[in-house]
Amino acid sequence: MANPSLLILAGDGIGPEVMAEVKKIIGWMGAKRGVHFDVSEDLVGGCAYDKHGTPLHDDTMAKAQAVDAVLLGAVGGPKYDVLDFSVKPERGLLRLRKEMDLFSNLRPAQCFDALADFSSLKKEVVAGLDIVIVRELTSGVYFGEPRGIFKEGNERVGINTQRYTESEIARVARSAFELARKRNNKVCSMEKANVMESGILWREVVQEVHDREYPDVALTHMYADNGAMQLCRWPKQFDVIVTDNLFGDVLSDMAAMLTGSLGMLPSASLGLPMANGRPKALYEPVHGSAPDIAGQGKANPIACILSFAMALRYSFGMGEDATRVEKAVEKVLADGVRTADLMGPEGGTPVSTTQMGDAIIAALDASL
Ligand code: IPM
Ligand code: MG
């Protein structure tokens, strides 16, 4: 059988630095576990714009459609702020999500014991936290029409449209219920059914899918603003949260910070199964391109490495190796290995991006 294929799109800012550490793990999988990947690389975001005048070349899009999984670093940077909206680095990422139809975005927020002190919340509120936000990723206000800036009388009006069809809601609800069944069997759905019709439909459809197909899963509904408040107050009440594209964007940044550092959080964006049974998939850290620290060897590669672990689990059925990578990360953190973002007020000497990657490789070796 052919090796599983990966397309690496390291992108901008710290993307290439953190992805370099993922490549070490991919190499390790080949050398020590006999699992070989066919890896190709290409450009996305600002670097693609610099070369091709577009943040995602059609050839790159075609490659992404053809591989078993895409690994993405990060896109964007201040240099590109002046670009027209249509060619901004983020458009490259949004095109990948839309054209690959990656409707289910899994964003776990897990608080490692060694980092419980880092959260801006009290230790007892976050210690042991393990939740997943399932964010709808290909519809809603990010893509709804009409959109644009128009002239209305003698002033301009900016318009975006929140739009969800029943089938779009149902399919992301299903993926949340499926995930919950493998975890603690609880789903909380968040919308604003008190002010938005799309929220009313969201709530109804999630409930219908539940009653028809997943009655065994405990389902609750919450207004998204209350959800934000509850995430700060007592996040451990949640297991799986399912929500729309925009609320999911905001709530997942918040959930990320509960764990102490945005530099820790991976994500998987999954679509429909391909002919080989694997879902269309893109894996990327939740953090951005961090232009302020790019090129300085300060970035934390853990989110990107954990994203690769998610690829092992969700694309390649290698749950055991995924756990092995996650345990290696846990081990180095427990040993006190810290990149700059994980330095507490008590200080200490941070390790570089490369040193963190090497420490994780050493922990992987020790796991054999
Ligand atoms: C995210 C990011 C993106 C989003 C940006 C970079 C387009 O914030 O993945 O959360 O808004 O979806
Ligand atoms: Mg975001």
Tab-separated table of C-alpha atoms and ligand atoms in Angstrom:
chain	number	residue	atom	x	y	z
A	1	MET	CA	0.000	0.000	0.000
A	2	ALA	CA	1.211	3.521	-0.764
A	3	ASN	CA	2.511	5.595	2.110
A	4	PRO	CA	0.024	8.075	3.546
A	5	SER	CA	0.539	11.509	2.019
A	6	LEU	CA	0.965	14.832	3.779
A	7	LEU	CA	1.058	18.335	2.361
A	8	ILE	CA	2.926	20.770	4.593
A	9	LEU	CA	1.963	24.424	4.269
A	10	ALA	CA	4.160	26.115	6.873
A	11	GLY	CA	2.998	29.623	5.940
A	12	ASP	CA	4.219	32.840	7.532
A	13	GLY	CA	5.764	34.176	10.730
A	14	ILE	CA	6.564	31.418	13.201
A	15	GLY	CA	4.854	28.851	10.934
A	16	PRO	CA	8.077	27.541	9.349
A	17	GLU	CA	9.881	27.411	12.716
A	18	VAL	CA	7.241	25.361	14.494
A	19	MET	CA	6.731	23.166	11.419
A	20	ALA	CA	10.453	22.334	11.402
A	21	GLU	CA	9.901	20.601	14.746
A	22	VAL	CA	6.930	18.672	13.359
A	23	LYS	CA	9.156	17.457	10.527
A	24	LYS	CA	11.487	16.005	13.160
A	25	ILE	CA	8.570	14.048	14.619
A	26	ILE	CA	7.566	12.850	11.140
A	27	GLY	CA	11.170	11.695	10.639
A	28	TRP	CA	11.096	9.959	13.996
A	29	MET	CA	7.915	8.107	13.069
A	30	GLY	CA	9.700	6.731	10.005
A	31	ALA	CA	12.973	5.864	11.726
A	32	LYS	CA	11.603	4.466	14.964
A	33	ARG	CA	8.077	3.322	14.229
A	34	GLY	CA	8.413	2.297	10.598
A	35	VAL	CA	5.614	4.652	9.594
A	36	HIS	CA	6.602	6.555	6.482
A	37	PHE	CA	4.765	9.504	5.015
A	38	ASP	CA	5.043	10.971	1.526
A	39	VAL	CA	5.616	14.609	2.399
A	40	SER	CA	5.322	17.505	-0.015
A	41	GLU	CA	5.544	21.195	0.775
A	42	ASP	CA	4.054	24.344	-0.632
A	43	LEU	CA	3.178	27.953	0.139
A	44	VAL	CA	0.137	29.519	1.749
A	45	GLY	CA	-0.627	33.013	3.010
A	46	GLY	CA	1.726	35.966	2.694
A	47	CYS	CA	4.628	33.922	1.352
A	48	ALA	CA	2.374	32.592	-1.429
A	49	TYR	CA	1.277	36.137	-2.194
A	50	ASP	CA	4.917	37.245	-2.428
A	51	LYS	CA	5.643	34.549	-4.970
A	52	HIS	CA	2.387	34.240	-6.927
A	53	GLY	CA	0.326	37.337	-6.121
A	54	THR	CA	-2.296	35.149	-4.454
A	55	PRO	CA	-2.388	33.674	-0.929
A	56	LEU	CA	-3.213	30.230	-2.349
A	57	HIS	CA	-2.213	29.172	-5.839
A	58	ASP	CA	-4.640	26.917	-7.718
A	59	ASP	CA	-1.953	24.230	-7.956
A	60	THR	CA	-1.584	24.264	-4.174
A	61	MET	CA	-5.344	24.008	-3.785
A	62	ALA	CA	-5.345	20.987	-6.096
A	63	LYS	CA	-2.534	19.345	-4.107
A	64	ALA	CA	-4.432	19.921	-0.862
A	65	GLN	CA	-7.462	18.168	-2.369
A	66	ALA	CA	-5.354	15.182	-3.378
A	67	VAL	CA	-3.416	14.367	-0.184
A	68	ASP	CA	-4.519	12.387	2.860
A	69	ALA	CA	-3.944	15.334	5.192
A	70	VAL	CA	-2.719	18.922	5.144
A	71	LEU	CA	-0.540	20.299	7.946
A	72	LEU	CA	-0.658	24.075	8.178
A	73	GLY	CA	1.568	26.372	10.250
A	74	ALA	CA	0.178	29.913	10.355
A	75	VAL	CA	-0.617	32.755	7.976
A	76	GLY	CA	-0.404	36.534	8.073
A	77	GLY	CA	1.802	39.377	9.223
A	78	PRO	CA	1.859	43.184	9.426
A	79	LYS	CA	3.570	43.407	6.034
A	80	TYR	CA	0.343	42.195	4.444
A	81	ASP	CA	-2.048	44.514	6.289
A	82	VAL	CA	-2.063	46.906	3.350
A	83	LEU	CA	-3.156	44.258	0.828
A	84	ASP	CA	-6.602	44.240	-0.664
A	85	PHE	CA	-9.025	42.081	1.355
A	86	SER	CA	-9.337	39.591	-1.508
A	87	VAL	CA	-5.651	38.630	-1.386
A	88	LYS	CA	-4.944	38.871	2.322
A	89	PRO	CA	-3.088	35.830	3.742
A	90	GLU	CA	-6.187	34.728	5.697
A	91	ARG	CA	-8.093	34.314	2.422
A	92	GLY	CA	-5.767	31.422	1.569
A	93	LEU	CA	-6.712	29.592	4.729
A	94	LEU	CA	-10.412	30.327	4.286
A	95	ARG	CA	-10.284	29.020	0.719
A	96	LEU	CA	-8.718	25.764	1.885
A	97	ARG	CA	-11.419	25.327	4.520
A	98	LYS	CA	-14.231	26.144	2.115
A	99	GLU	CA	-13.104	24.194	-0.957
A	100	MET	CA	-12.097	21.128	1.049
A	101	ASP	CA	-15.464	21.480	2.820
A	102	LEU	CA	-13.858	21.127	6.260
A	103	PHE	CA	-17.025	21.756	8.187
A	104	SER	CA	-16.039	20.297	11.535
A	105	ASN	CA	-13.261	22.055	13.409
A	106	LEU	CA	-12.171	20.287	16.583
A	107	ARG	CA	-10.418	22.568	19.055
A	108	PRO	CA	-9.468	20.735	22.229
A	109	ALA	CA	-8.570	22.766	25.298
A	110	GLN	CA	-6.682	20.606	27.680
A	111	CYS	CA	-4.853	21.887	30.712
A	112	PHE	CA	-1.617	20.039	31.358
A	113	ASP	CA	-0.997	19.593	35.090
A	114	ALA	CA	2.433	21.164	34.817
A	115	LEU	CA	0.869	24.344	33.444
A	116	ALA	CA	-2.167	24.746	35.671
A	117	ASP	CA	-0.453	27.691	37.390
A	118	PHE	CA	-0.147	29.533	34.105
A	119	SER	CA	-3.794	30.143	33.534
A	120	SER	CA	-5.102	33.567	34.397
A	121	LEU	CA	-7.796	31.695	36.308
A	122	LYS	CA	-7.404	29.962	39.662
A	123	LYS	CA	-5.642	26.625	39.527
A	124	GLU	CA	-8.643	24.651	40.838
A	125	VAL	CA	-10.817	26.079	38.054
A	126	VAL	CA	-8.560	24.797	35.257
A	127	ALA	CA	-6.538	21.851	36.621
A	128	GLY	CA	-7.520	18.714	34.740
A	129	LEU	CA	-9.601	20.633	32.206
A	130	ASP	CA	-10.297	18.592	29.069
A	131	ILE	CA	-12.934	19.975	26.719
A	132	VAL	CA	-13.345	20.174	22.949
A	133	ILE	CA	-14.995	22.957	21.009
A	134	VAL	CA	-16.490	21.748	17.743
A	135	ARG	CA	-16.691	24.832	15.566
A	136	GLU	CA	-18.647	24.889	12.296
A	137	LEU	CA	-16.050	26.067	9.807
A	138	THR	CA	-17.442	26.466	6.304
A	139	SER	CA	-20.560	28.559	6.657
A	140	GLY	CA	-22.226	31.187	8.839
A	141	VAL	CA	-21.229	34.816	8.798
A	142	TYR	CA	-17.749	34.011	7.469
A	143	PHE	CA	-19.186	33.053	4.090
A	144	GLY	CA	-22.838	34.186	3.942
A	145	GLU	CA	-24.112	36.400	1.117
A	146	PRO	CA	-24.812	39.262	0.712
A	147	ARG	CA	-21.581	40.660	1.999
A	148	GLY	CA	-19.562	43.752	1.257
A	149	ILE	CA	-19.294	47.466	1.835
A	150	PHE	CA	-21.991	49.331	-0.073
A	151	LYS	CA	-23.118	52.887	-0.548
A	152	GLU	CA	-26.493	53.646	0.963
A	153	GLY	CA	-27.605	57.230	0.398
A	154	ASN	CA	-24.664	59.347	1.445
A	155	GLU	CA	-22.996	56.877	3.742
A	156	ARG	CA	-21.424	53.419	3.501
A	157	VAL	CA	-22.869	50.283	5.004
A	158	GLY	CA	-20.898	47.134	5.853
A	159	ILE	CA	-22.819	43.890	5.485
A	160	ASN	CA	-22.181	40.282	6.422
A	161	THR	CA	-24.813	37.618	6.563
A	162	GLN	CA	-25.245	34.834	9.087
A	163	ARG	CA	-26.707	31.961	7.125
A	164	TYR	CA	-27.096	28.293	8.033
A	165	THR	CA	-28.999	25.534	6.269
A	166	GLU	CA	-30.454	22.616	8.184
A	167	SER	CA	-28.008	20.186	6.623
A	168	GLU	CA	-25.028	22.364	7.565
A	169	ILE	CA	-26.172	22.412	11.177
A	170	ALA	CA	-27.046	18.707	11.217
A	171	ARG	CA	-23.674	17.511	9.944
A	172	VAL	CA	-21.610	19.469	12.458
A	173	ALA	CA	-24.007	18.414	15.228
A	174	ARG	CA	-23.425	14.782	14.247
A	175	SER	CA	-19.687	15.177	14.440
A	176	ALA	CA	-20.034	16.685	17.939
A	177	PHE	CA	-22.282	13.828	19.098
A	178	GLU	CA	-19.921	11.212	17.629
A	179	LEU	CA	-17.003	12.803	19.437
A	180	ALA	CA	-18.929	13.024	22.706
A	181	ARG	CA	-19.658	9.293	22.552
A	182	LYS	CA	-15.908	8.654	22.593
A	183	ARG	CA	-15.490	11.022	25.549
A	184	ASN	CA	-17.855	11.864	28.415
A	185	ASN	CA	-21.020	11.729	26.338
A	186	LYS	CA	-22.061	15.356	26.918
A	187	VAL	CA	-22.708	18.065	24.321
A	188	CYS	CA	-23.543	21.700	24.982
A	189	SER	CA	-24.745	23.608	21.914
A	190	MET	CA	-24.237	27.388	21.886
A	191	GLU	CA	-26.024	30.036	19.791
A	192	LYS	CA	-28.062	33.195	20.291
A	193	ALA	CA	-31.562	31.842	19.760
A	194	ASN	CA	-32.815	34.788	21.811
A	195	VAL	CA	-31.862	37.295	19.112
A	196	MET	CA	-31.077	35.420	15.879
A	197	GLU	CA	-33.370	33.327	13.685
A	198	SER	CA	-30.352	31.342	12.559
A	199	GLY	CA	-29.849	30.592	16.254
A	200	ILE	CA	-33.420	29.335	16.608
A	201	LEU	CA	-32.907	26.991	13.647
A	202	TRP	CA	-29.536	25.916	15.039
A	203	ARG	CA	-31.091	24.943	18.363
A	204	GLU	CA	-33.996	23.091	16.733
A	205	VAL	CA	-31.844	21.100	14.337
A	206	VAL	CA	-29.281	20.130	16.975
A	207	GLN	CA	-32.133	18.932	19.183
A	208	GLU	CA	-33.760	16.973	16.316
A	209	VAL	CA	-30.510	15.227	15.359
A	210	HIS	CA	-30.018	14.388	19.009
A	211	ASP	CA	-33.500	12.980	19.562
A	212	ARG	CA	-33.443	10.956	16.359
A	213	GLU	CA	-29.866	9.654	16.278
A	214	TYR	CA	-28.073	10.315	19.578
A	215	PRO	CA	-30.607	10.106	22.430
A	216	ASP	CA	-27.927	8.486	24.615
A	217	VAL	CA	-25.810	11.681	24.614
A	218	ALA	CA	-26.645	14.321	27.256
A	219	LEU	CA	-27.495	17.515	25.344
A	220	THR	CA	-27.876	21.024	26.735
A	221	HIS	CA	-28.264	24.397	25.018
A	222	MET	CA	-26.796	27.706	26.090
A	223	TYR	CA	-26.778	31.239	24.737
A	224	ALA	CA	-23.265	31.901	23.538
A	225	ASP	CA	-22.738	34.928	25.794
A	226	ASN	CA	-23.678	32.859	28.818
A	227	GLY	CA	-21.416	30.154	27.413
A	228	ALA	CA	-18.504	32.600	27.457
A	229	MET	CA	-19.283	33.455	31.049
A	230	GLN	CA	-19.595	29.791	32.043
A	231	LEU	CA	-16.288	28.976	30.354
A	232	CYS	CA	-14.581	31.462	32.685
A	233	ARG	CA	-16.615	30.544	35.726
A	234	TRP	CA	-16.419	26.745	35.695
A	235	PRO	CA	-15.137	25.303	32.418
A	236	LYS	CA	-15.060	21.747	33.752
A	237	GLN	CA	-18.866	21.594	33.462
A	238	PHE	CA	-18.341	21.055	29.705
A	239	ASP	CA	-17.246	18.068	27.646
A	240	VAL	CA	-17.989	18.881	23.982
A	241	ILE	CA	-19.260	22.316	22.924
A	242	VAL	CA	-20.752	22.676	19.449
A	243	THR	CA	-21.201	26.122	17.972
A	244	ASP	CA	-21.173	28.172	14.794
A	245	ASN	CA	-18.232	29.630	12.911
A	246	LEU	CA	-18.008	33.057	14.546
A	247	PHE	CA	-18.948	32.096	18.112
A	248	GLY	CA	-16.559	29.173	17.758
A	249	ASP	CA	-13.755	31.496	16.725
A	250	VAL	CA	-14.224	33.667	19.794
A	251	LEU	CA	-15.015	30.935	22.324
A	252	SER	CA	-12.058	28.822	21.236
A	253	ASP	CA	-9.585	31.658	21.848
A	254	MET	CA	-11.062	32.029	25.271
A	255	ALA	CA	-10.945	28.294	25.970
A	256	ALA	CA	-7.347	28.310	24.775
A	257	MET	CA	-6.332	30.858	27.347
A	258	LEU	CA	-7.860	28.767	30.136
A	259	THR	CA	-5.080	26.281	29.503
A	260	GLY	CA	-2.347	28.832	30.102
A	261	SER	CA	-0.961	29.431	26.642
A	262	LEU	CA	-2.246	29.766	23.135
A	263	GLY	CA	1.030	28.135	22.132
A	264	MET	CA	-0.273	24.775	23.309
A	265	LEU	CA	-3.464	24.239	21.374
A	266	PRO	CA	-3.870	22.084	18.269
A	267	SER	CA	-6.845	21.789	15.956
A	268	ALA	CA	-8.255	19.444	13.347
A	269	SER	CA	-10.559	20.558	10.555
A	270	LEU	CA	-12.416	17.603	9.118
A	271	GLY	CA	-14.675	17.116	6.127
A	272	LEU	CA	-16.404	14.241	4.415
A	273	PRO	CA	-14.722	10.864	3.900
A	274	MET	CA	-12.622	10.503	0.726
A	275	ALA	CA	-12.586	7.400	-1.482
A	276	ASN	CA	-10.020	5.798	0.853
A	277	GLY	CA	-12.318	6.277	3.831
A	278	ARG	CA	-10.158	8.969	5.433
A	279	PRO	CA	-11.844	12.303	6.067
A	280	LYS	CA	-10.685	15.355	4.149
A	281	ALA	CA	-8.488	16.967	6.777
A	282	LEU	CA	-6.348	19.929	7.672
A	283	TYR	CA	-4.461	20.216	10.948
A	284	GLU	CA	-3.174	23.495	12.334
A	285	PRO	CA	-2.269	25.139	15.619
A	286	VAL	CA	-4.884	27.519	17.023
A	287	HIS	CA	-2.254	30.247	17.434
A	288	GLY	CA	-1.391	32.691	14.679
A	289	SER	CA	1.827	33.669	12.926
A	290	ALA	CA	3.121	35.748	15.890
A	291	PRO	CA	5.154	38.157	13.740
A	292	ASP	CA	6.556	39.836	16.871
A	293	ILE	CA	8.645	36.781	17.722
A	294	ALA	CA	9.092	35.256	14.254
A	295	GLY	CA	12.595	34.190	13.296
A	296	GLN	CA	13.922	34.393	16.851
A	297	GLY	CA	13.637	30.751	17.857
A	298	LYS	CA	11.260	31.682	20.669
A	299	ALA	CA	8.055	30.103	19.398
A	300	ASN	CA	6.470	27.157	21.158
A	301	PRO	CA	6.179	24.263	18.676
A	302	ILE	CA	3.843	22.234	20.907
A	303	ALA	CA	0.534	23.327	19.320
A	304	CYS	CA	1.832	22.347	15.892
A	305	ILE	CA	3.243	19.059	17.180
A	306	LEU	CA	-0.052	18.229	18.907
A	307	SER	CA	-1.834	19.062	15.642
A	308	PHE	CA	0.265	16.373	13.978
A	309	ALA	CA	-0.762	14.011	16.797
A	310	MET	CA	-4.380	14.777	15.896
A	311	ALA	CA	-3.556	13.875	12.281
A	312	LEU	CA	-2.204	10.523	13.449
A	313	ARG	CA	-5.432	9.909	15.339
A	314	TYR	CA	-8.108	11.260	13.003
A	315	SER	CA	-6.610	10.711	9.548
A	316	PHE	CA	-4.422	7.681	9.974
A	317	GLY	CA	-6.053	5.624	12.719
A	318	MET	CA	-2.816	5.680	14.704
A	319	GLY	CA	-4.346	6.550	18.046
A	320	GLU	CA	-1.595	4.784	19.924
A	321	ASP	CA	1.138	6.846	18.302
A	322	ALA	CA	-0.930	9.997	18.778
A	323	THR	CA	-1.080	9.250	22.488
A	324	ARG	CA	2.641	8.551	22.468
A	325	VAL	CA	3.319	12.056	21.090
A	326	GLU	CA	0.894	13.640	23.571
A	327	LYS	CA	2.518	11.797	26.469
A	328	ALA	CA	5.957	12.934	25.302
A	329	VAL	CA	4.744	16.534	25.398
A	330	GLU	CA	3.301	16.002	28.850
A	331	LYS	CA	6.609	14.512	29.988
A	332	VAL	CA	8.778	17.442	28.854
A	333	LEU	CA	6.383	19.896	30.462
A	334	ALA	CA	6.438	17.917	33.701
A	335	ASP	CA	10.245	17.987	33.508
A	336	GLY	CA	10.089	21.782	33.471
A	337	VAL	CA	11.149	22.320	29.849
A	338	ARG	CA	9.622	25.679	28.907
A	339	THR	CA	9.580	27.924	25.883
A	340	ALA	CA	9.341	31.666	26.543
A	341	ASP	CA	5.527	31.745	26.425
A	342	LEU	CA	5.449	29.257	29.301
A	343	MET	CA	7.655	31.282	31.635
A	344	GLY	CA	5.802	32.158	34.812
A	345	PRO	CA	6.369	35.257	36.919
A	346	GLU	CA	9.075	33.336	38.814
A	347	GLY	CA	11.168	33.383	35.644
A	348	GLY	CA	13.781	30.842	34.606
A	349	THR	CA	15.624	30.144	31.390
A	350	PRO	CA	13.422	29.383	28.400
A	351	VAL	CA	14.446	26.836	25.795
A	352	SER	CA	14.357	27.618	22.091
A	353	THR	CA	11.891	26.225	19.574
A	354	THR	CA	14.476	23.677	18.441
A	355	GLN	CA	15.389	22.649	21.962
A	356	MET	CA	11.728	22.031	22.763
A	357	GLY	CA	11.443	19.854	19.647
A	358	ASP	CA	14.580	17.945	20.620
A	359	ALA	CA	13.295	17.404	24.151
A	360	ILE	CA	10.085	15.934	22.753
A	361	ILE	CA	12.090	13.634	20.466
A	362	ALA	CA	14.137	12.497	23.460
A	363	ALA	CA	10.915	11.771	25.375
A	364	LEU	CA	9.624	9.824	22.376
A	365	ASP	CA	12.825	7.769	22.299
A	366	ALA	CA	12.419	7.073	25.987
A	367	SER	CA	8.869	5.852	25.351
A	368	LEU	CA	9.992	2.940	23.187
B	1	IPM	C1	-8.792	30.972	13.530
B	1	IPM	C2	-8.351	32.291	12.986
B	1	IPM	C3	-8.937	32.473	11.603
B	1	IPM	C4	-10.435	32.560	11.749
B	1	IPM	C5	-8.370	33.653	10.806
B	1	IPM	C6	-6.869	33.600	10.698
B	1	IPM	C7	-8.998	33.732	9.446
B	1	IPM	O1	-8.684	33.310	13.872
B	1	IPM	O2	-8.548	29.947	12.878
B	1	IPM	O3	-9.364	30.941	14.618
B	1	IPM	O4	-10.994	33.638	12.020
B	1	IPM	O5	-11.083	31.533	11.575
B	2	MG	MG	-9.484	32.622	15.722
